[in-house]
């Protein structure tokens, strides 16, 4: 009996359009990617990000979560939603009230700017209202930035 059920379930995974989706819906993360998709995005990043430790990046993002969401359509909290931040100009999230420092900074967020910002936000953009001391370890910033790229819908140009 059990063997029959299992092979049926196995067949469902193989046959497309078999009624139920093969994977359990990822309720917590609306834009959840499969492990293969995640690995493909990671591999497509320029060095050193392509060899980043995403688990560590995720842990480091824990430092941001009290103020930021990164899921698509996530709420602005103390800080703005970070989905799609790469390739976006500073201070552009609709409905979020930025400081003049960030609003007028006038560059486009990429890994290099984010690395400097995350090392020491208040030195990089004096007058910012982001009260985050900074992430001192360069490797932690690499891991975090790679994690953010994977999570924020980054597409290689
Ligand atoms: C204590 C709350 C807080 C924490 C913690 C925090 N931020 Fe922020 N963040 C803010 C605020 C507030 C702003 C808006 C800054 C401004 O307008 O001066 C901001 C702005 C930003 C921006 C600019 C976004 C844009 O649209 O231009 C980025 C990128 C960012 N934060 C990334 C991070 C990351 C990554 C972390 C974790 C390492 C983090 N922040 C931790 C509050 C926080």
Tab-separated table of N, CA and C and ligand atoms in Angstrom:
chain	number	residue	atom	x	y	z
A	1	UNK	N	0.850	-1.209	0.000
A	1	UNK	CA	0.000	0.000	0.000
A	1	UNK	C	0.871	1.239	0.000
A	2	UNK	N	1.796	1.288	0.947
A	2	UNK	CA	2.670	2.446	1.035
A	2	UNK	C	3.531	2.606	-0.225
A	3	UNK	N	4.035	1.437	-0.716
A	3	UNK	CA	4.875	1.497	-1.907
A	3	UNK	C	4.084	2.072	-3.078
A	4	UNK	N	2.815	1.664	-3.197
A	4	UNK	CA	1.991	2.166	-4.304
A	4	UNK	C	1.827	3.678	-4.201
A	5	UNK	N	1.564	4.182	-3.003
A	5	UNK	CA	1.376	5.615	-2.811
A	5	UNK	C	2.637	6.374	-3.200
A	6	UNK	N	3.767	5.812	-2.773
A	6	UNK	CA	5.008	6.515	-3.039
A	6	UNK	C	5.315	6.569	-4.529
A	7	UNK	N	5.066	5.459	-5.229
A	7	UNK	CA	5.403	5.503	-6.649
A	7	UNK	C	4.452	6.430	-7.391
A	8	UNK	N	3.209	6.520	-6.905
A	8	UNK	CA	2.278	7.476	-7.514
A	8	UNK	C	2.795	8.903	-7.340
A	9	UNK	N	3.245	9.182	-6.129
A	9	UNK	CA	3.776	10.517	-5.859
A	9	UNK	C	4.988	10.772	-6.743
A	10	UNK	N	5.793	9.736	-6.914
A	10	UNK	CA	6.962	9.876	-7.768
A	10	UNK	C	6.558	10.175	-9.196
A	11	UNK	N	5.531	9.502	-9.665
A	11	UNK	CA	5.066	9.735	-11.036
A	11	UNK	C	4.590	11.170	-11.192
A	12	UNK	N	3.926	11.688	-10.164
A	12	UNK	CA	3.418	13.051	-10.227
A	12	UNK	C	4.536	14.057	-10.420
A	13	UNK	N	5.662	13.785	-9.801
A	13	UNK	CA	6.785	14.704	-9.936
A	13	UNK	C	7.253	14.728	-11.388
A	14	UNK	N	7.195	13.553	-12.037
A	14	UNK	CA	7.717	13.447	-13.397
A	14	UNK	C	6.739	13.963	-14.451
A	15	UNK	N	5.433	13.751	-14.214
A	15	UNK	CA	4.462	14.118	-15.246
A	15	UNK	C	3.998	15.554	-15.020
A	16	UNK	N	4.141	16.358	-16.041
A	16	UNK	CA	3.709	17.741	-15.920
A	16	UNK	C	2.190	17.788	-15.903
A	17	UNK	N	1.635	18.749	-15.202
A	17	UNK	CA	0.199	18.940	-15.179
A	17	UNK	C	-0.533	17.826	-14.478
A	18	UNK	N	0.062	17.319	-13.417
A	18	UNK	CA	-0.482	16.158	-12.726
A	18	UNK	C	-1.411	16.586	-11.595
A	19	UNK	N	-2.049	17.733	-11.722
A	19	UNK	CA	-2.979	18.159	-10.684
A	19	UNK	C	-2.279	18.962	-9.604
A	20	UNK	N	-1.727	18.279	-8.635
A	20	UNK	CA	-1.074	18.983	-7.520
A	20	UNK	C	0.333	19.425	-7.916
A	21	UNK	N	0.751	20.595	-7.471
A	21	UNK	CA	2.143	20.969	-7.729
A	21	UNK	C	3.081	20.019	-6.997
A	22	UNK	N	4.197	19.697	-7.631
A	22	UNK	CA	5.120	18.730	-7.063
A	22	UNK	C	5.752	19.264	-5.778
A	23	UNK	N	5.952	20.595	-5.729
A	23	UNK	CA	6.603	21.144	-4.546
A	23	UNK	C	5.570	21.785	-3.645
A	24	UNK	N	5.814	21.728	-2.369
A	24	UNK	CA	4.936	22.399	-1.429
A	24	UNK	C	5.044	23.899	-1.681
A	25	UNK	N	3.918	24.616	-1.626
A	25	UNK	CA	4.013	26.056	-1.841
A	25	UNK	C	4.856	26.709	-0.737
A	26	UNK	N	5.742	27.607	-1.127
A	26	UNK	CA	6.616	28.263	-0.151
A	26	UNK	C	5.884	29.470	0.417
A	27	UNK	N	5.117	29.226	1.432
A	27	UNK	CA	4.245	30.261	1.965
A	27	UNK	C	5.024	31.456	2.505
A	28	UNK	N	6.157	31.189	3.117
A	28	UNK	CA	6.886	32.271	3.792
A	28	UNK	C	7.514	33.237	2.791
A	29	UNK	N	8.000	32.722	1.674
A	29	UNK	CA	8.700	33.574	0.725
A	29	UNK	C	7.996	33.554	-0.619
A	30	UNK	N	7.298	34.619	-0.945
A	30	UNK	CA	6.508	34.615	-2.169
A	30	UNK	C	7.350	34.377	-3.420
A	31	UNK	N	8.581	34.877	-3.432
A	31	UNK	CA	9.399	34.751	-4.634
A	31	UNK	C	10.428	33.646	-4.482
A	32	UNK	N	10.137	32.653	-3.679
A	32	UNK	CA	11.124	31.617	-3.407
A	32	UNK	C	11.601	30.961	-4.693
A	33	UNK	N	12.877	30.796	-4.794
A	33	UNK	CA	13.449	30.156	-5.971
A	33	UNK	C	13.864	28.745	-5.597
A	34	UNK	N	13.976	27.905	-6.614
A	34	UNK	CA	14.472	26.566	-6.359
A	34	UNK	C	15.977	26.669	-6.087
A	35	UNK	N	16.520	25.595	-5.521
A	35	UNK	CA	17.952	25.580	-5.238
A	35	UNK	C	18.754	25.786	-6.521
A	36	UNK	N	18.276	25.217	-7.628
A	36	UNK	CA	19.003	25.378	-8.911
A	36	UNK	C	18.995	26.827	-9.358
A	37	UNK	N	17.838	27.483	-9.243
A	37	UNK	CA	17.759	28.885	-9.664
A	37	UNK	C	18.683	29.751	-8.824
A	38	UNK	N	18.680	29.490	-7.512
A	38	UNK	CA	19.546	30.250	-6.621
A	38	UNK	C	21.003	30.055	-7.008
A	39	UNK	N	21.378	28.807	-7.252
A	39	UNK	CA	22.764	28.511	-7.614
A	39	UNK	C	23.133	29.181	-8.933
A	40	UNK	N	22.183	29.224	-9.876
A	40	UNK	CA	22.456	29.841	-11.177
A	40	UNK	C	22.676	31.340	-11.032
A	41	UNK	N	21.841	31.988	-10.220
A	41	UNK	CA	22.030	33.435	-10.017
A	41	UNK	C	23.373	33.681	-9.343
A	42	UNK	N	23.670	32.889	-8.336
A	42	UNK	CA	24.930	33.065	-7.616
A	42	UNK	C	26.114	32.926	-8.580
A	43	UNK	N	26.080	31.887	-9.387
A	43	UNK	CA	27.190	31.631	-10.311
A	43	UNK	C	27.332	32.742	-11.343
A	44	UNK	N	26.224	33.444	-11.636
A	44	UNK	CA	26.268	34.487	-12.663
A	44	UNK	C	26.831	35.799	-12.136
A	45	UNK	N	26.982	35.919	-10.828
A	45	UNK	CA	27.486	37.175	-10.264
A	45	UNK	C	28.977	37.306	-10.547
A	46	UNK	N	29.448	38.554	-10.637
A	46	UNK	CA	30.886	38.746	-10.818
A	46	UNK	C	31.636	38.362	-9.542
A	47	UNK	N	32.894	37.964	-9.683
A	47	UNK	CA	33.729	37.684	-8.513
A	47	UNK	C	33.856	38.962	-7.687
A	48	UNK	N	33.936	38.897	-6.377
A	48	UNK	CA	33.994	37.697	-5.546
A	48	UNK	C	32.615	37.176	-5.146
A	49	UNK	N	31.546	37.791	-5.690
A	49	UNK	CA	30.206	37.461	-5.211
A	49	UNK	C	29.762	36.057	-5.622
A	50	UNK	N	30.322	35.563	-6.724
A	50	UNK	CA	29.903	34.249	-7.228
A	50	UNK	C	30.303	33.101	-6.303
A	51	UNK	N	31.240	33.359	-5.407
A	51	UNK	CA	31.627	32.302	-4.464
A	51	UNK	C	31.222	32.660	-3.031
A	52	UNK	N	30.274	33.559	-2.906
A	52	UNK	CA	29.850	34.001	-1.575
A	52	UNK	C	29.139	32.892	-0.814
A	53	UNK	N	29.136	33.043	0.476
A	53	UNK	CA	28.445	32.109	1.368
A	53	UNK	C	27.044	32.678	1.643
A	54	UNK	N	26.054	32.142	0.930
A	54	UNK	CA	24.701	32.704	1.038
A	54	UNK	C	24.092	32.498	2.416
A	55	UNK	N	24.490	31.417	3.076
A	55	UNK	CA	23.961	31.174	4.425
A	55	UNK	C	24.426	32.266	5.376
A	56	UNK	N	25.713	32.601	5.250
A	56	UNK	CA	26.224	33.699	6.085
A	56	UNK	C	25.563	35.018	5.687
A	57	UNK	N	25.361	35.217	4.375
A	57	UNK	CA	24.686	36.429	3.913
A	57	UNK	C	23.294	36.552	4.506
A	58	UNK	N	22.610	35.437	4.564
A	58	UNK	CA	21.260	35.420	5.130
A	58	UNK	C	21.299	35.785	6.625
A	59	UNK	N	22.289	35.209	7.308
A	59	UNK	CA	22.427	35.544	8.735
A	59	UNK	C	22.690	37.023	8.912
A	60	UNK	N	23.581	37.575	8.065
A	60	UNK	CA	23.894	39.000	8.182
A	60	UNK	C	22.678	39.848	7.849
A	61	UNK	N	21.851	39.392	6.902
A	61	UNK	CA	20.656	40.164	6.589
A	61	UNK	C	19.727	40.237	7.803
A	62	UNK	N	19.892	39.314	8.719
A	62	UNK	CA	19.157	39.377	9.981
A	62	UNK	C	19.375	40.700	10.709
A	63	UNK	N	20.533	41.333	10.444
A	63	UNK	CA	20.825	42.627	11.061
A	63	UNK	C	19.997	43.750	10.427
A	64	UNK	N	19.488	43.519	9.252
A	64	UNK	CA	18.758	44.549	8.506
A	64	UNK	C	17.247	44.422	8.682
A	65	UNK	N	16.823	43.220	9.084
A	65	UNK	CA	15.410	42.872	9.040
A	65	UNK	C	14.523	43.668	9.982
A	66	UNK	N	15.114	44.224	11.030
A	66	UNK	CA	14.267	45.006	11.932
A	66	UNK	C	13.803	46.276	11.230
A	67	UNK	N	14.484	46.672	10.162
A	67	UNK	CA	14.140	47.921	9.467
A	67	UNK	C	13.785	47.738	7.996
A	68	UNK	N	14.144	46.606	7.393
A	68	UNK	CA	13.933	46.437	5.948
A	68	UNK	C	13.275	45.106	5.601
A	69	UNK	N	12.373	45.165	4.594
A	69	UNK	CA	11.930	43.942	3.918
A	69	UNK	C	12.678	43.876	2.587
A	70	UNK	N	12.767	42.674	2.007
A	70	UNK	CA	13.427	42.530	0.704
A	70	UNK	C	12.549	41.771	-0.287
A	71	UNK	N	11.437	41.234	0.175
A	71	UNK	CA	10.520	40.512	-0.723
A	71	UNK	C	9.845	41.500	-1.669
A	72	UNK	N	9.428	41.029	-2.858
A	72	UNK	CA	8.734	41.919	-3.782
A	72	UNK	C	7.481	42.497	-3.137
A	73	UNK	N	7.310	43.788	-3.240
A	73	UNK	CA	6.117	44.422	-2.665
A	73	UNK	C	6.124	44.498	-1.153
A	74	UNK	N	7.276	44.196	-0.536
A	74	UNK	CA	7.377	44.234	0.927
A	74	UNK	C	7.163	45.647	1.456
A	75	UNK	N	6.753	45.718	2.699
A	75	UNK	CA	6.432	47.012	3.304
A	75	UNK	C	7.677	47.862	3.513
A	76	UNK	N	7.479	49.171	3.484
A	76	UNK	CA	8.503	50.075	4.002
A	76	UNK	C	8.329	50.088	5.507
A	77	UNK	N	9.422	49.910	6.215
A	77	UNK	CA	9.330	49.947	7.677
A	77	UNK	C	10.110	51.178	8.137
A	78	UNK	N	11.034	51.010	9.070
A	78	UNK	CA	11.891	52.149	9.411
A	78	UNK	C	12.699	52.539	8.179
A	79	UNK	N	13.123	51.527	7.424
A	79	UNK	CA	13.824	51.761	6.161
A	79	UNK	C	12.968	51.285	4.994
A	80	UNK	N	13.339	51.680	3.772
A	80	UNK	CA	12.538	51.302	2.595
A	80	UNK	C	12.675	49.836	2.225
A	81	UNK	N	11.690	49.306	1.510
A	81	UNK	CA	11.768	47.953	0.945
A	81	UNK	C	12.980	47.885	0.016
A	82	UNK	N	13.717	46.787	0.084
A	82	UNK	CA	14.963	46.676	-0.679
A	82	UNK	C	14.842	45.800	-1.920
A	83	UNK	N	13.637	45.373	-2.255
A	83	UNK	CA	13.534	44.537	-3.460
A	83	UNK	C	13.919	45.355	-4.688
A	84	UNK	N	14.752	44.796	-5.526
A	84	UNK	CA	15.138	45.485	-6.765
A	84	UNK	C	16.063	46.664	-6.548
A	85	UNK	N	16.747	46.689	-5.407
A	85	UNK	CA	17.597	47.851	-5.101
A	85	UNK	C	18.763	47.977	-6.086
A	86	UNK	N	19.264	46.850	-6.576
A	86	UNK	CA	20.393	46.915	-7.512
A	86	UNK	C	19.909	47.492	-8.838
A	87	UNK	N	20.605	48.504	-9.306
A	87	UNK	CA	20.212	49.135	-10.561
A	87	UNK	C	19.199	50.253	-10.370
A	88	UNK	N	18.833	50.510	-9.114
A	88	UNK	CA	17.881	51.588	-8.837
A	88	UNK	C	18.638	52.780	-8.253
A	89	UNK	N	18.172	53.985	-8.579
A	89	UNK	CA	18.818	55.170	-8.017
A	89	UNK	C	18.538	55.263	-6.522
A	90	UNK	N	19.395	55.935	-5.807
A	90	UNK	CA	19.175	56.129	-4.369
A	90	UNK	C	17.857	56.864	-4.149
A	91	UNK	N	17.203	56.473	-3.065
A	91	UNK	CA	16.027	57.227	-2.635
A	91	UNK	C	14.832	57.175	-3.562
A	92	UNK	N	14.579	56.073	-4.205
A	92	UNK	CA	13.521	56.007	-5.219
A	92	UNK	C	12.311	55.164	-4.840
A	93	UNK	N	12.300	54.570	-3.658
A	93	UNK	CA	11.138	53.735	-3.321
A	93	UNK	C	9.932	54.631	-3.044
A	94	UNK	N	8.856	54.393	-3.798
A	94	UNK	CA	7.655	55.223	-3.687
A	94	UNK	C	7.076	55.133	-2.282
A	95	UNK	N	6.667	56.263	-1.776
A	95	UNK	CA	5.980	56.290	-0.495
A	95	UNK	C	6.900	56.242	0.702
A	96	UNK	N	8.220	56.242	0.459
A	96	UNK	CA	9.138	56.243	1.592
A	96	UNK	C	9.795	57.620	1.694
A	97	UNK	N	9.856	58.145	2.906
A	97	UNK	CA	10.429	59.474	3.099
A	97	UNK	C	11.909	59.372	3.492
A	98	UNK	N	12.762	59.660	2.549
A	98	UNK	CA	14.213	59.567	2.756
A	98	UNK	C	14.762	60.868	3.344
A	99	UNK	N	15.960	60.765	3.867
A	99	UNK	CA	16.720	61.959	4.221
A	99	UNK	C	17.194	62.606	2.913
A	100	UNK	N	17.538	63.876	2.969
A	100	UNK	CA	18.089	64.537	1.775
A	100	UNK	C	19.386	63.854	1.355
A	101	UNK	N	20.136	63.366	2.324
A	101	UNK	CA	21.433	62.743	2.020
A	101	UNK	C	21.270	61.590	1.041
A	102	UNK	N	20.291	60.731	1.297
A	102	UNK	CA	20.090	59.571	0.423
A	102	UNK	C	19.320	59.976	-0.834
A	103	UNK	N	18.300	60.822	-0.644
A	103	UNK	CA	17.471	61.233	-1.788
A	103	UNK	C	18.321	61.910	-2.855
A	104	UNK	N	19.269	62.739	-2.420
A	104	UNK	CA	20.050	63.534	-3.374
A	104	UNK	C	21.407	62.917	-3.713
A	105	UNK	N	21.673	61.729	-3.242
A	105	UNK	CA	23.004	61.136	-3.485
A	105	UNK	C	23.226	60.914	-4.988
A	106	UNK	N	22.161	60.550	-5.703
A	106	UNK	CA	22.210	60.582	-7.154
A	106	UNK	C	23.021	59.500	-7.848
A	107	UNK	N	23.344	58.433	-7.170
A	107	UNK	CA	23.998	57.323	-7.878
A	107	UNK	C	23.034	56.140	-7.947
A	108	UNK	N	23.449	55.131	-8.711
A	108	UNK	CA	22.652	53.916	-8.856
A	108	UNK	C	23.277	52.851	-7.960
A	109	UNK	N	22.455	52.191	-7.183
A	109	UNK	CA	22.969	51.157	-6.272
A	109	UNK	C	23.552	49.972	-7.042
A	110	UNK	N	24.800	49.677	-6.776
A	110	UNK	CA	25.439	48.459	-7.289
A	110	UNK	C	26.265	47.880	-6.139
A	111	UNK	N	26.924	46.784	-6.402
A	111	UNK	CA	27.652	46.106	-5.323
A	111	UNK	C	28.715	47.024	-4.706
A	112	UNK	N	29.394	47.803	-5.541
A	112	UNK	CA	30.479	48.657	-5.045
A	112	UNK	C	29.951	49.731	-4.091
A	113	UNK	N	28.865	50.398	-4.491
A	113	UNK	CA	28.294	51.424	-3.609
A	113	UNK	C	27.752	50.791	-2.332
A	114	UNK	N	27.104	49.649	-2.492
A	114	UNK	CA	26.513	48.996	-1.331
A	114	UNK	C	27.600	48.558	-0.349
A	115	UNK	N	28.725	48.131	-0.880
A	115	UNK	CA	29.822	47.700	-0.026
A	115	UNK	C	30.311	48.867	0.841
A	116	UNK	N	30.459	50.020	0.240
A	116	UNK	CA	30.925	51.190	1.009
A	116	UNK	C	29.859	51.646	1.999
A	117	UNK	N	28.628	51.631	1.547
A	117	UNK	CA	27.498	52.046	2.399
A	117	UNK	C	27.387	51.151	3.619
A	118	UNK	N	27.471	49.843	3.400
A	118	UNK	CA	27.274	48.900	4.497
A	118	UNK	C	28.464	48.871	5.449
A	119	UNK	N	29.628	49.259	4.956
A	119	UNK	CA	30.792	49.303	5.850
A	119	UNK	C	30.607	50.400	6.896
A	120	UNK	N	30.085	51.540	6.454
A	120	UNK	CA	29.933	52.673	7.369
A	120	UNK	C	28.939	53.689	6.791
A	121	UNK	N	27.650	53.412	6.961
A	121	UNK	CA	26.628	54.255	6.307
A	121	UNK	C	26.793	55.746	6.574
A	122	UNK	N	27.061	56.090	7.820
A	122	UNK	CA	27.039	57.513	8.149
A	122	UNK	C	28.281	58.266	7.701
A	123	UNK	N	29.350	57.519	7.365
A	123	UNK	CA	30.518	58.159	6.771
A	123	UNK	C	30.331	58.257	5.264
A	124	UNK	N	29.741	57.227	4.687
A	124	UNK	CA	29.553	57.183	3.235
A	124	UNK	C	28.551	58.254	2.788
A	125	UNK	N	27.440	58.370	3.481
A	125	UNK	CA	26.444	59.407	3.160
A	125	UNK	C	26.098	60.175	4.444
A	126	UNK	N	26.934	61.146	4.777
A	126	UNK	CA	26.694	61.900	6.014
A	126	UNK	C	25.305	62.540	5.981
A	127	UNK	N	24.610	62.440	7.098
A	127	UNK	CA	23.261	63.005	7.170
A	127	UNK	C	22.184	61.960	6.952
A	128	UNK	N	22.575	60.711	6.659
A	128	UNK	CA	21.564	59.674	6.496
A	128	UNK	C	20.889	59.397	7.833
A	129	UNK	N	19.635	58.965	7.736
A	129	UNK	CA	18.933	58.604	8.977
A	129	UNK	C	18.958	57.092	9.214
A	130	UNK	N	19.758	56.381	8.422
A	130	UNK	CA	19.881	54.934	8.683
A	130	UNK	C	20.842	54.756	9.856
A	131	UNK	N	20.290	54.366	11.003
A	131	UNK	CA	21.159	54.214	12.165
A	131	UNK	C	21.612	52.764	12.268
A	132	UNK	N	22.576	52.453	11.451
A	132	UNK	CA	23.194	51.129	11.447
A	132	UNK	C	24.691	51.386	11.494
A	133	UNK	N	25.364	50.794	12.459
A	133	UNK	CA	26.769	51.124	12.709
A	133	UNK	C	27.670	50.735	11.540
A	134	UNK	N	27.323	49.621	10.878
A	134	UNK	CA	28.166	49.172	9.773
A	134	UNK	C	28.626	47.741	9.994
A	135	UNK	N	28.975	47.126	8.889
A	135	UNK	CA	29.418	45.736	8.911
A	135	UNK	C	30.903	45.771	8.586
A	136	UNK	N	31.734	45.491	9.589
A	136	UNK	CA	33.164	45.767	9.441
A	136	UNK	C	33.912	44.749	8.591
A	137	UNK	N	33.483	43.499	8.630
A	137	UNK	CA	34.211	42.450	7.908
A	137	UNK	C	33.873	42.473	6.418
A	138	UNK	N	34.899	42.638	5.587
A	138	UNK	CA	34.679	42.693	4.137
A	138	UNK	C	33.974	41.443	3.627
A	139	UNK	N	34.362	40.290	4.147
A	139	UNK	CA	33.778	39.023	3.700
A	139	UNK	C	32.277	38.948	4.046
A	140	UNK	N	31.923	39.465	5.206
A	140	UNK	CA	30.506	39.496	5.578
A	140	UNK	C	29.721	40.358	4.592
A	141	UNK	N	30.333	41.449	4.144
A	141	UNK	CA	29.637	42.331	3.195
A	141	UNK	C	29.480	41.630	1.840
A	142	UNK	N	30.499	40.907	1.421
A	142	UNK	CA	30.404	40.150	0.160
A	142	UNK	C	29.256	39.138	0.257
A	143	UNK	N	29.215	38.406	1.346
A	143	UNK	CA	28.174	37.386	1.525
A	143	UNK	C	26.784	38.026	1.563
A	144	UNK	N	26.690	39.136	2.283
A	144	UNK	CA	25.399	39.825	2.407
A	144	UNK	C	24.946	40.381	1.058
A	145	UNK	N	25.853	40.995	0.323
A	145	UNK	CA	25.494	41.594	-0.969
A	145	UNK	C	25.059	40.503	-1.945
A	146	UNK	N	25.775	39.381	-1.948
A	146	UNK	CA	25.378	38.265	-2.818
A	146	UNK	C	23.985	37.767	-2.430
A	147	UNK	N	23.752	37.634	-1.145
A	147	UNK	CA	22.428	37.199	-0.664
A	147	UNK	C	21.354	38.186	-1.120
A	148	UNK	N	21.653	39.471	-0.985
A	148	UNK	CA	20.671	40.485	-1.380
A	148	UNK	C	20.412	40.442	-2.882
A	149	UNK	N	21.452	40.190	-3.666
A	149	UNK	CA	21.250	40.097	-5.120
A	149	UNK	C	20.324	38.938	-5.445
A	150	UNK	N	20.595	37.807	-4.831
A	150	UNK	CA	19.777	36.629	-5.098
A	150	UNK	C	18.333	36.877	-4.651
A	151	UNK	N	18.167	37.522	-3.502
A	151	UNK	CA	16.830	37.715	-2.929
A	151	UNK	C	16.064	38.871	-3.546
A	152	UNK	N	16.763	39.797	-4.167
A	152	UNK	CA	16.064	41.010	-4.579
A	152	UNK	C	15.771	41.015	-6.074
A	153	UNK	N	15.794	39.847	-6.683
A	153	UNK	CA	15.379	39.763	-8.076
A	153	UNK	C	16.403	40.298	-9.048
A	154	UNK	N	17.679	40.307	-8.647
A	154	UNK	CA	18.741	40.805	-9.530
A	154	UNK	C	18.868	39.930	-10.769
A	155	UNK	N	18.961	40.588	-11.925
A	155	UNK	CA	19.213	39.848	-13.169
A	155	UNK	C	20.535	40.332	-13.742
A	156	UNK	N	21.336	39.408	-14.220
A	156	UNK	CA	22.617	39.828	-14.798
A	156	UNK	C	22.332	40.641	-16.071
A	157	UNK	N	23.053	41.725	-16.230
A	157	UNK	CA	22.782	42.587	-17.384
A	157	UNK	C	23.096	41.871	-18.696
B	1	LIG	C1	17.791	50.737	12.456
B	1	LIG	C2	17.167	50.592	11.174
B	1	LIG	C3	18.003	50.135	9.989
B	1	LIG	C4	18.853	49.052	9.911
B	1	LIG	C5	19.215	48.067	11.007
B	1	LIG	C6	19.303	49.003	8.549
B	1	LIG	N1	18.763	50.034	7.829
B	1	LIG	FE1	19.046	50.409	5.833
B	1	LIG	N2	17.948	52.085	5.990
B	1	LIG	C7	17.325	52.534	7.131
B	1	LIG	C8	16.777	53.846	6.898
B	1	LIG	C9	16.036	54.703	7.931
B	1	LIG	C10	17.074	54.163	5.558
B	1	LIG	C11	16.753	55.483	4.839
B	1	LIG	C12	18.029	56.299	4.993
B	1	LIG	C13	17.882	57.759	4.640
B	1	LIG	O1	16.895	58.168	4.014
B	1	LIG	O2	18.797	58.498	5.038
B	1	LIG	C14	17.812	53.029	5.010
B	1	LIG	C15	18.274	52.969	3.709
B	1	LIG	C16	18.928	51.884	3.156
B	1	LIG	C17	19.314	51.763	1.784
B	1	LIG	C18	19.085	52.784	0.686
B	1	LIG	C19	17.837	52.380	-0.085
B	1	LIG	C20	17.426	53.303	-1.195
B	1	LIG	O3	16.304	53.104	-1.692
B	1	LIG	O4	18.185	54.189	-1.614
B	1	LIG	C21	19.917	50.542	1.643
B	1	LIG	C22	20.479	49.946	0.373
B	1	LIG	C23	19.909	49.918	2.945
B	1	LIG	N3	19.295	50.771	3.843
B	1	LIG	C24	20.420	48.678	3.217
B	1	LIG	C25	20.521	48.133	4.512
B	1	LIG	C26	21.120	46.846	4.797
B	1	LIG	C27	21.645	45.886	3.769
B	1	LIG	C28	21.072	46.700	6.150
B	1	LIG	C29	21.639	45.555	7.000
B	1	LIG	C30	23.049	45.348	6.929
B	1	LIG	C31	20.418	47.856	6.699
B	1	LIG	N4	20.091	48.710	5.675
B	1	LIG	C32	20.157	48.043	8.051
B	1	LIG	C33	17.249	51.867	8.330
B	1	LIG	C34	17.977	50.749	8.672
